[in-house]
Coordinates of C-alpha atoms and ligand atoms in Angstrom, one line a residue:
X1 CA -28.8 7.4 12.6
X2 CA -25.3 8.7 13.4
X3 CA -22.9 7.2 10.6
X4 CA -19.4 6.4 11.2
X5 CA -16.8 5.3 8.3
X6 CA -14.5 2.5 8.9
X7 CA -12.3 1.6 6.1
X8 CA -11.9 -1.8 4.6
X9 CA -8.6 -0.7 2.7
X10 CA -5.8 -3.5 2.9
X11 CA -3.5 -0.8 4.9
X12 CA -6.3 0.0 7.5
X13 CA -7.3 -4.1 7.5
X14 CA -3.8 -5.0 7.6
X15 CA -3.6 -2.5 11.2
X16 CA -6.9 -3.9 12.9
X17 CA -9.7 -1.7 10.8
X18 CA -12.1 -5.3 11.2
X19 CA -11.5 -5.7 15.1
X20 CA -12.0 -1.4 15.0
X21 CA -15.3 -1.8 13.0
X22 CA -16.5 -4.6 14.6
X23 CA -16.2 -3.3 18.3
X24 CA -17.7 0.0 17.3
X25 CA -21.0 -2.2 16.5
X26 CA -20.9 -3.9 19.9
X27 CA -19.9 -0.7 21.7
X28 CA -23.3 1.4 20.4
X29 CA -25.2 -1.8 20.7
X30 CA -24.7 -1.7 24.2
X31 CA -25.2 2.3 24.5
X32 CA -28.5 1.8 22.8
X33 CA -27.4 3.9 20.4
X34 CA -28.0 3.3 16.7
X35 CA -25.0 3.8 14.5
X36 CA -24.3 2.9 10.7
X37 CA -20.9 1.8 10.0
X38 CA -20.2 2.4 6.1
X39 CA -17.1 0.6 4.9
X40 CA -14.9 3.0 2.6
X41 CA -12.0 3.2 1.4
X42 CA -9.0 4.9 3.1
X43 CA -8.4 8.3 2.2
X44 CA -3.9 7.0 1.9
X45 CA -2.4 8.6 5.6
X46 CA -1.5 5.2 6.2
X47 CA 0.4 6.1 9.4
X48 CA -3.0 7.3 10.9
X49 CA -4.8 4.0 9.9
X50 CA -7.3 2.8 11.3
X51 CA -8.7 6.5 11.0
X52 CA -12.5 6.2 11.2
X53 CA -14.5 9.4 10.4
X54 CA -18.2 10.4 12.1
X55 CA -20.5 12.2 10.3
X56 CA -21.5 15.1 12.3
X57 CA -23.8 18.5 11.7
X58 CA -20.3 20.4 10.7
X59 CA -19.0 17.5 8.7
X60 CA -17.0 14.6 9.2
X61 CA -14.0 14.3 12.0
X62 CA -11.7 11.9 12.1
X63 CA -9.8 9.6 14.7
X64 CA -6.9 7.9 14.9
X65 CA -5.2 5.6 14.5
X66 CA -7.7 3.7 16.6
X67 CA -7.6 0.7 17.8
X68 CA -10.5 -1.7 19.3
X69 CA -9.6 -1.1 22.7
X70 CA -10.0 2.5 22.3
X71 CA -13.6 2.3 21.3
X72 CA -15.1 2.4 24.8
X73 CA -13.2 5.4 25.7
X74 CA -13.4 7.1 22.3
X75 CA -18.0 7.0 22.8
X76 CA -17.2 8.1 27.0
X77 CA -15.6 11.3 24.7
X78 CA -18.9 11.7 22.2
X79 CA -17.7 10.2 19.9
X80 CA -20.6 10.5 17.9
X81 CA -21.1 14.5 18.5
X82 CA -16.8 14.9 17.0
X83 CA -16.4 14.6 20.7
X84 CA -12.6 16.2 21.9
X85 CA -9.7 13.3 22.7
X86 CA -6.5 12.7 22.0
X87 CA -7.4 10.6 19.3
X88 CA -9.5 13.2 17.6
X89 CA -7.9 14.8 14.3
X90 CA -10.2 17.6 13.2
X91 CA -12.1 17.4 10.3
X92 CA -10.3 15.4 8.0
X93 CA -9.7 18.1 4.7
X94 CA -8.1 20.3 7.3
X95 CA -5.6 17.8 7.9
X96 CA -2.0 19.3 6.2
X97 CA -0.9 16.0 4.8
X98 CA -4.7 16.3 2.8
X99 CA -5.2 19.7 2.4
X100 CA -1.9 19.8 0.5
X101 CA -2.9 17.4 -2.2
X102 CA -4.6 18.1 -5.2
X103 CA -7.5 15.2 -5.6
X104 CA -8.6 14.9 -9.3
X105 CA -8.1 10.9 -8.9
X106 CA -8.4 10.4 -5.5
X107 CA -10.9 12.9 -5.0
X108 CA -13.7 10.0 -3.6
X109 CA -11.4 7.6 -2.3
X110 CA -12.0 7.6 1.9
X111 CA -15.1 9.1 1.3
X112 CA -17.8 7.4 -0.9
X113 CA -18.7 3.5 -0.4
X114 CA -17.2 1.4 -2.5
X115 CA -19.8 -1.2 -2.9
X116 CA -23.0 1.9 -3.6
X117 CA -23.4 2.7 -6.9
X118 CA -25.7 5.4 -5.5
X119 CA -22.8 7.1 -3.5
X120 CA -20.7 7.1 -6.6
X121 CA -23.2 9.0 -8.7
X122 CA -23.8 11.3 -5.6
X123 CA -20.3 12.1 -5.9
X124 CA -20.1 13.1 -9.4
X125 CA -19.6 9.2 -10.6
X126 CA -20.4 8.9 -14.2
X127 CA -20.7 12.1 -15.2
X128 CA -17.7 11.1 -17.2
X129 CA -19.1 8.9 -19.1
X130 CA -22.5 11.0 -19.6
X131 CA -20.3 13.5 -21.7
X132 CA -18.6 10.6 -23.5
X133 CA -21.9 9.2 -24.9
X134 CA -22.1 12.8 -26.5
X135 CA -18.7 13.3 -27.9
X136 CA -18.2 9.8 -29.5
X137 CA -15.5 8.0 -29.8
X138 CA -13.4 10.5 -31.9
X139 CA -14.4 13.3 -29.6
X140 CA -13.5 11.2 -26.5
X141 CA -9.9 10.2 -28.0
X142 CA -9.4 13.8 -28.8
X143 CA -10.2 15.0 -25.6
X144 CA -7.8 12.2 -23.6
X145 CA -5.2 13.2 -26.5
X146 CA -5.7 17.2 -25.4
X147 CA -6.0 16.6 -21.7
X148 CA -2.2 15.4 -21.8
X149 CA -2.0 12.3 -20.0
X150 CA 0.4 9.7 -19.8
X151 CA 0.2 6.2 -19.0
X152 CA 0.5 5.9 -15.4
X153 CA 2.0 2.3 -15.5
X154 CA 5.9 3.4 -15.8
X155 CA 6.4 4.2 -19.5
X156 CA 4.6 7.6 -19.7
X157 CA 3.4 6.9 -23.1
X158 CA 0.4 9.3 -24.0
X159 CA -2.6 7.1 -23.5
X160 CA -4.3 9.7 -26.2
X161 CA -1.7 8.4 -28.9
X162 CA -3.0 4.6 -27.3
X163 CA -6.4 4.6 -28.0
X164 CA -6.0 6.3 -31.3
X165 CA -4.5 3.4 -32.6
X166 CA -6.4 0.8 -31.1
X167 CA -9.5 2.9 -32.9
X168 CA -7.9 2.6 -36.3
X169 CA -7.0 -0.9 -36.4
X170 CA -9.7 -2.8 -38.0
X171 CA -10.8 -5.7 -36.1
X172 CA -14.5 -7.5 -35.3
X173 CA -13.3 -7.8 -31.8
X174 CA -11.0 -5.7 -29.8
X175 CA -9.9 -5.7 -25.7
X176 CA -9.8 -3.0 -23.1
X177 CA -7.3 -4.7 -20.5
X178 CA -6.4 -2.8 -16.9
X179 CA -3.0 -3.4 -15.6
X180 CA -3.8 -3.8 -12.3
X181 CA -0.8 -5.9 -11.3
X182 CA 1.2 -3.0 -9.6
X183 CA 4.5 -4.8 -8.2
X184 CA 6.7 -1.9 -7.9
X185 CA 8.3 -1.7 -4.2
X186 CA 6.1 0.7 -2.2
X187 CA 3.3 1.1 -4.4
X188 CA -0.4 0.5 -3.9
X189 CA -2.1 3.5 -5.1
X190 CA -3.8 0.8 -7.5
X191 CA -4.7 -1.4 -5.2
X192 CA -6.4 2.0 -3.0
X193 CA -8.5 2.5 -6.1
X194 CA -9.8 -0.5 -6.8
X195 CA -10.8 -1.2 -2.9
X196 CA -12.0 2.3 -2.4
X197 CA -13.6 3.7 -5.9
X198 CA -13.7 0.6 -8.2
X199 CA -16.7 2.2 -9.7
X200 CA -14.5 5.1 -11.3
X201 CA -12.0 2.0 -13.1
X202 CA -14.9 0.2 -14.8
X203 CA -16.2 3.7 -15.9
X204 CA -12.6 4.2 -17.3
X205 CA -12.5 1.3 -18.9
X206 CA -16.2 1.4 -20.2
X207 CA -15.2 5.0 -22.0
X208 CA -12.0 3.1 -23.1
X209 CA -14.1 0.4 -25.1
X210 CA -16.6 3.1 -26.2
X211 CA -13.7 5.0 -27.8
X212 CA -12.3 2.0 -29.5
X213 CA -14.6 0.1 -30.0
X214 CA -14.1 -2.9 -28.1
X215 CA -17.0 -4.9 -26.6
X216 CA -14.9 -6.3 -23.8
X217 CA -12.8 -6.1 -20.6
X218 CA -10.2 -7.7 -18.1
X219 CA -8.9 -6.4 -14.7
X220 CA -5.6 -8.4 -14.1
X221 CA -5.5 -8.0 -10.6
X222 CA -2.1 -9.4 -8.5
X223 CA -3.0 -12.3 -6.2
X224 CA -1.8 -10.5 -3.7
X225 CA -4.5 -8.5 -3.6
X226 CA -7.2 -10.3 -2.0
X227 CA -9.8 -7.2 -0.9
X228 CA -8.7 -5.6 -4.5
X229 CA -10.4 -8.7 -6.1
X230 CA -13.4 -8.9 -3.9
X231 CA -14.0 -5.6 -4.5
X232 CA -14.0 -5.3 -7.8
X233 CA -15.9 -8.0 -8.4
X234 CA -18.8 -6.7 -6.2
X235 CA -18.7 -3.4 -8.0
X236 CA -18.4 -5.2 -11.6
X237 CA -21.9 -6.8 -10.7
X238 CA -23.2 -4.1 -9.2
X239 CA -22.5 -2.3 -11.9
X240 CA -24.2 -5.4 -14.5
X241 CA -26.8 -5.3 -12.5
X242 CA -27.6 -1.9 -12.7
X243 CA -26.9 -1.6 -16.6
X244 CA -24.0 0.0 -16.2
X245 CA -22.2 -3.3 -17.8
X246 CA -23.4 -5.5 -20.1
X247 CA -25.2 -6.3 -23.5
X248 CA -26.2 -1.7 -23.3
X249 CA -24.4 0.6 -21.6
X250 CA -27.2 2.2 -20.0
X251 CA -29.5 4.2 -22.5
X252 CA -26.6 3.4 -25.0
X253 CA -26.6 0.5 -27.7
X254 CA -22.7 -0.1 -27.0
X255 CA -22.0 -3.3 -25.2
X256 CA -18.7 -3.2 -22.7
X257 CA -18.5 -6.4 -19.9
X258 CA -15.5 -6.4 -17.6
X259 CA -14.0 -10.1 -15.9
X260 CA -11.5 -9.9 -13.1
X261 CA -8.7 -12.1 -13.3
X262 CA -5.9 -12.8 -10.6
X263 CA -2.5 -12.8 -11.7
X264 CA 0.3 -15.1 -11.9
X265 CA 2.3 -14.3 -9.4
X266 CA 5.5 -13.1 -11.3
X267 CA 6.4 -9.4 -11.3
X268 CA 7.4 -9.6 -14.9
X269 CA 3.7 -10.6 -15.8
X270 CA 3.0 -6.7 -15.1
X271 CA 4.5 -5.9 -18.0
X272 CA 2.1 -5.5 -20.5
X273 CA 3.4 -7.9 -23.4
X274 CA 3.8 -10.6 -20.8
X275 CA 0.5 -10.1 -19.2
X276 CA -1.2 -10.8 -22.4
X277 CA 0.9 -14.5 -22.7
X278 CA -0.7 -14.6 -18.6
X279 CA -4.3 -13.6 -19.5
X280 CA -4.6 -16.2 -22.4
X281 CA -3.8 -18.9 -20.0
X282 CA -0.1 -19.3 -20.9
X283 CA 3.5 -18.3 -18.8
X284 CA 4.6 -14.6 -18.2
X285 CA 7.2 -14.8 -21.5
X286 CA 7.8 -11.2 -22.8
X287 CA 6.7 -10.9 -26.5
X288 CA 8.8 -9.1 -28.8
X289 CA 7.7 -6.3 -30.1
X290 CA 6.4 -5.2 -32.8
X291 CA 3.5 -6.5 -33.4
X292 CA 2.4 -4.1 -31.0
X293 CA -0.7 -5.0 -28.6
X294 CA -2.7 -2.0 -30.0
X295 CA -2.3 -4.3 -33.5
X296 CA -2.6 -7.6 -31.7
X297 CA -2.9 -8.0 -28.1
X298 CA -5.0 -10.3 -26.2
X299 CA -5.8 -13.4 -28.4
X300 CA -4.0 -11.3 -31.6
X301 CA -6.4 -8.9 -31.0
X302 CA -6.3 -5.1 -31.4
X303 CA -6.0 -4.0 -27.2
X304 CA -6.0 -1.1 -25.4
X305 CA -3.8 -1.9 -21.9
X306 CA -3.5 0.8 -19.3
X307 CA -2.6 0.6 -16.2
X308 CA -5.6 1.3 -13.2
X309 CA -4.2 5.2 -12.6
X310 CA -4.4 5.5 -16.0
X311 CA -8.4 4.5 -16.9
X312 CA -8.8 6.2 -13.4
X313 CA -7.8 9.7 -14.4
X314 CA -10.5 9.1 -17.5
X315 CA -13.5 9.9 -15.7
X316 CA -12.6 13.2 -14.5
X317 CA -11.2 14.1 -17.4
X318 CA -14.6 13.6 -20.0
X319 CA -16.6 14.9 -17.0
X320 CA -14.3 18.2 -16.0
X321 CA -12.7 18.6 -20.2
X322 CA -8.9 17.9 -21.1
X323 CA -7.7 21.5 -20.2
X324 CA -9.4 20.8 -16.8
X325 CA -6.9 18.5 -16.2
X326 CA -3.9 20.0 -18.2
X327 CA -3.8 22.9 -16.3
X328 CA -1.8 21.5 -13.9
X329 CA 1.5 20.0 -13.9
X330 CA 4.9 21.2 -16.0
X331 CA 5.8 20.7 -19.5
X332 CA 4.8 17.2 -21.2
X333 CA 3.8 16.2 -17.5
X334 CA 0.6 17.3 -16.8
X335 CA -2.5 16.6 -14.6
X336 CA -1.6 14.7 -10.9
X337 CA 0.7 12.3 -9.7
X338 CA -0.5 10.3 -6.9
X339 CA 2.6 9.5 -5.8
X340 CA 3.1 6.9 -2.9
X341 CA 5.3 7.4 0.1
X342 CA 6.6 4.5 1.6
X343 CA 9.6 2.8 3.3
X344 CA 11.5 4.5 5.9
X345 CA 9.1 7.5 6.2
X346 CA 7.7 9.3 9.0
X347 CA 4.3 9.9 6.9
X348 CA 3.9 7.4 4.4
X349 CA 1.1 7.3 2.4
X350 CA -0.6 8.4 -1.1
X351 CA -0.1 12.0 -2.0
X352 CA -1.5 12.8 -5.3
X353 CA -0.6 16.5 -6.3
X354 CA 0.3 18.1 -9.6
X355 CA 3.6 17.0 -11.4
X356 CA 6.3 19.5 -10.5
X357 CA 6.7 18.9 -6.6
X358 CA 10.2 19.0 -5.9
X359 CA 11.6 15.4 -4.5
X360 CA 13.2 17.3 -1.9
X361 CA 9.2 18.7 -0.9
X362 CA 7.7 15.1 -0.8
X363 CA 10.3 13.7 1.1
X364 CA 10.9 16.2 4.3
X365 CA 7.7 18.4 3.9
X366 CA 5.5 16.0 3.1
X367 CA 7.0 12.6 4.0
X368 CA 8.4 14.2 7.6
X369 CA 11.9 12.5 7.0
X370 CA 12.5 8.9 8.0
X371 CA 10.5 7.7 10.4
X372 CA 13.5 6.2 12.3
X373 CA 14.5 9.8 12.9
X374 CA 17.7 8.9 11.0
X375 CA 18.9 11.3 8.1
X376 CA 18.0 10.4 4.8
X377 CA 20.5 8.8 2.9
X378 CA 18.9 7.8 -0.3
X379 CA 15.1 7.8 -1.9
X380 CA 14.3 4.9 -4.6
X381 CA 11.6 7.0 -6.8
X382 CA 10.0 4.5 -9.6
X383 CA 9.8 1.0 -8.1
X384 CA 12.7 -1.9 -8.7
X385 CA 14.1 -0.7 -11.9
X386 CA 14.4 3.2 -10.3
X387 CA 17.3 4.9 -9.7
X388 CA 18.4 5.9 -6.3
X389 CA 18.9 9.2 -5.8
X390 CA 20.7 11.4 -3.0
X391 CA 20.1 14.6 -1.0
X392 CA 22.0 16.4 -3.9
X393 CA 19.2 15.7 -6.4
X394 CA 16.5 16.7 -3.8
X395 CA 16.1 19.7 -6.3
X396 CA 14.7 17.5 -9.1
X397 CA 10.9 17.8 -9.7
X398 CA 8.5 15.4 -10.2
X399 CA 8.1 15.2 -13.9
X400 CA 9.0 12.7 -16.5
X401 CA 11.4 14.5 -18.1
X402 CA 13.4 16.2 -15.7
X403 CA 13.8 12.7 -13.5
X404 CA 15.0 11.1 -17.1
X405 CA 17.4 14.1 -17.5
X406 CA 19.0 12.8 -14.3
X407 CA 19.2 9.0 -15.1
X408 CA 15.8 8.0 -13.2
X409 CA 12.4 7.5 -13.5
X410 CA 9.1 8.2 -12.1
X411 CA 7.3 5.1 -13.1
X412 CA 4.2 4.5 -11.2
X413 CA 4.9 7.2 -8.7
X414 CA 6.6 4.9 -6.0
X415 CA 8.6 6.8 -3.5
X416 CA 10.9 4.3 -1.2
X417 CA 12.6 6.3 1.5
X418 CA 16.4 5.0 2.6
X419 CA 18.1 6.1 6.1
X420 CA 21.7 6.4 6.4
X421 CA 21.6 2.8 7.9
X422 CA 21.3 1.2 4.3
X423 CA 24.9 -0.2 3.0
X424 CA 24.2 1.0 -1.1
X425 CA 26.2 -1.9 -2.5
X426 CA 23.8 -4.2 -0.9
X427 CA 21.0 -2.5 -2.5
X428 CA 23.0 -2.6 -6.1
X429 CA 23.5 -6.4 -5.3
X430 CA 19.5 -6.9 -4.3
X431 CA 18.6 -4.8 -7.8
X432 CA 20.3 -7.6 -9.7
X433 CA 19.8 -10.8 -7.7
X434 CA 15.6 -9.5 -8.0
X435 CA 16.4 -9.2 -12.0
X436 CA 17.8 -12.2 -11.8
X437 CA 14.9 -14.2 -10.0
X438 CA 12.0 -12.6 -11.7
X439 CA 13.4 -12.7 -15.4
X440 CA 11.2 -14.5 -17.6
X441 CA 14.4 -15.9 -19.1
X442 CA 14.0 -15.2 -22.9
X443 CA 17.1 -12.9 -23.7
X444 CA 20.5 -13.4 -22.4
X445 CA 21.4 -10.3 -21.3
X446 CA 18.8 -10.1 -18.8
X447 CA 19.0 -13.9 -17.9
X448 CA 23.3 -14.3 -17.7
X449 CA 23.7 -10.6 -17.0
X450 CA 21.7 -10.4 -14.0
X451 CA 23.3 -13.8 -12.2
X452 CA 27.1 -12.5 -13.2
X453 CA 25.6 -9.1 -12.0
X454 CA 24.6 -10.5 -8.5
X455 CA 28.6 -12.5 -8.9
X456 CA 30.1 -9.8 -9.4
X457 CA 28.6 -7.2 -7.0
X458 CA 29.5 -9.8 -4.1
X459 CA 33.4 -9.4 -5.4
X460 CA 33.3 -5.9 -4.9
X461 CA 31.4 -6.4 -1.8
X462 CA 34.9 -8.8 -0.6
X463 CA 37.3 -6.4 -2.2
X464 CA 38.2 -8.7 -4.7
X465 CA 40.2 -6.9 -7.5
X466 CA 37.3 -3.9 -6.8
X467 CA 38.5 -1.4 -9.2
X468 CA 38.9 -3.8 -12.2
X469 CA 35.1 -5.5 -10.8
X470 CA 33.9 -2.2 -10.8
X471 CA 34.4 -1.5 -13.9
X472 CA 33.1 -5.3 -14.9
X473 CA 29.6 -4.1 -13.3
X474 CA 29.5 -0.7 -15.4
X475 CA 30.3 -2.6 -18.6
X476 CA 27.5 -5.3 -17.8
X477 CA 25.3 -2.8 -17.0
X478 CA 25.7 -0.9 -20.2
X479 CA 24.9 -4.8 -22.0
X480 CA 21.7 -4.9 -19.8
X481 CA 20.8 -1.7 -21.1
X482 CA 21.0 -1.9 -24.2
X483 CA 21.0 -5.2 -25.4
X484 CA 17.8 -6.6 -22.9
X485 CA 14.5 -7.1 -25.0
X486 CA 12.4 -5.6 -22.0
X487 CA 12.5 -2.8 -18.9
X488 CA 13.5 -5.4 -16.7
X489 CA 16.6 -6.2 -18.1
X490 CA 16.6 -2.8 -19.9
X491 CA 16.2 -1.0 -16.7
X492 CA 17.8 -2.8 -13.6
X493 CA 21.3 -0.7 -14.4
X494 CA 19.6 2.7 -13.2
X495 CA 19.6 1.1 -9.5
X496 CA 22.6 -0.1 -9.8
X497 CA 24.8 2.8 -11.6
X498 CA 22.7 5.1 -9.4
X499 CA 24.2 3.8 -6.3
X500 CA 27.5 3.4 -7.8
X501 CA 27.4 6.9 -9.2
X502 CA 25.8 8.5 -6.0
X503 CA 27.6 6.5 -3.3
X504 CA 30.6 5.4 -4.5
X505 CA 31.9 5.2 -0.5
X506 CA 29.1 2.3 0.1
X507 CA 31.7 0.3 -2.6
X508 CA 35.3 0.7 -1.3
X509 CA 36.4 -2.4 0.6
X510 CA 34.8 -4.2 3.4
X511 CA 36.6 -2.9 7.1
X512 CA 38.0 -5.8 8.0
X513 CA 39.3 -5.9 4.3
X514 CA 40.8 -2.3 4.1
X515 CA 42.2 -3.3 7.6
X516 CA 44.4 -6.2 5.9
X517 CA 45.2 -3.9 2.9
Ligands
FMN1 C1 8.6 -5.8 -15.6 C2 8.0 -4.5 -15.7 C3 6.8 -4.8 -15.0 C4 6.2 -3.7 -15.5 N1 4.9 -3.8 -14.2 C5 3.7 -3.3 -14.4 C6 3.0 -3.4 -13.6 O1 3.1 -4.2 -12.1 N2 1.9 -2.0 -13.4 C7 1.5 -1.7 -14.7 O2 0.7 -0.7 -14.9 N3 3.1 -1.2 -15.6 C8 3.4 -2.1 -15.5 N4 4.5 -2.1 -16.3 C9 4.3 -1.2 -17.8 C10 3.5 -2.4 -18.5 O3 4.6 -3.0 -19.9 C11 2.9 -1.1 -19.2 O4 3.3 0.2 -20.0 C12 1.6 -0.6 -19.1 O5 0.9 -1.4 -18.7 C13 1.1 0.4 -20.4 O6 -0.1 1.3 -19.3 P1 0.2 2.8 -19.4 O7 0.1 3.3 -20.8 O8 -1.3 3.3 -18.8 O9 1.0 2.5 -18.7 C14 6.0 -3.1 -16.1 C15 6.7 -3.2 -17.2 C16 7.8 -4.1 -16.7 C17 8.6 -4.1 -18.4
SF4_2 S1 14.8 -8.7 -20.2 FE1 14.5 -10.3 -18.7 S2 12.1 -10.1 -18.3 FE2 12.7 -8.7 -20.0 S3 12.4 -10.2 -22.4 FE3 14.5 -10.6 -21.5 S4 14.3 -12.1 -20.2 FE4 12.4 -11.4 -20.7

């Protein structure tokens, strides 16, 4: 029976993958040809979704983007034998966007059936856990530390140090919490992992549990991700039934289980302490630190809280060794980063690459410039709190320190592209407005400052006392940067100041007022 792979990933579903799957089944039945439809995650080439693949004697052949209306013609063109037609993309691994990647974390995504533990194992799954069991807690933490892995949620904190802190804190109960709130604009890598390779996340969290002595884990998934929630719940149930979660992990005496929790729908609930409050059933308000979550986290117990991509990197690191991961990257940014190209970009999608590639290579070569065909004016990297970089900074290598040196951040790896029709004063206003709407309200610089910020940008846009208000805005940004309790208020100045610094012409008086002056 020929196997046809159709993604069940949200991005593919949004452009009709469900109808495509159903139409393929119907067409095969009508033509009396046996077909097994395997629902996968996405390969992450979103401009080609729904991208389907057919298993042939010489490997898989991809077709895309495929609409339900194309299916009959594809069968006429001998789809099941990999026949030629306008939609044929060839072997997926030869498509340049995929061929140029270094897929360590996303090696299986889009290839395996996310609801098949056997498929996961066939493609190398659970080899990391096997190795972890032979190493023991100290050996696991040492391996993670030597790999150089830094948290992929935003702050880039070394994962090995975090785990060691929790391991060294004595307590009868410890927790593993996975931050799957993925609130950053233009990001979707966490969702792709959960929908396309959920056992990898389960394996990574299980290894963390072994390392620090935790027996319970939670995955806090944003409520806007119903498909990821369903995929994780299905995978957890399968893993539990197979004895890979529960009272004993495989043949080991260690107990570890995972529960899924839906997020509360606020950006600030992605901030780790606010997330813990939300998990405890309270309002998502940021906690003052110390104590660190590693000492007193969920329900006051020592807690490892990591991003999905951080946990997802763990199985590879344990299976292949710290050096195999650390040999990729530059400086203190080791391994690979799943970069997410989004916004006004021709080839939007997931591009996993070793750290060190320049921003310009990502946007122009890999992304192919803007979808609109106009000139790229600005790129916001690192979510809504990330700086806007102009073309002049496109030589910046993707590296935590290099971005920080230019007052930017990598964050969760989101790259949002804007063409020359964007008004950067409006983007600065949006940053302040976003902060005002999403602020948890605990500290004054963020709660009040963001609202004053919106008013001040409005005055600048209207041309009221422009020079004076630009100074007020810079001063306000300084207060928010140094006086806020968490990075929501503390980093909102980055998009605002970068817009003012790199695009000063957009902060001049509106044409109407200029004419009147
Ligand atoms: C306002 C705000 C929102 C955040 N949102 C997320 C998020 O959606 N996902 C995430 O993993 N980290 C988010 N973070 C970072 C977390 O606080 C924390 O650093 C991260 O979960 C730690 O995991 P890591 O070390 O694996 O990156 C956010 C931080 C702030 C200040
Ligand atoms: S900076 Fe904003 S979100 Fe963070 S604690 Fe203060 S008020 Fe809350």
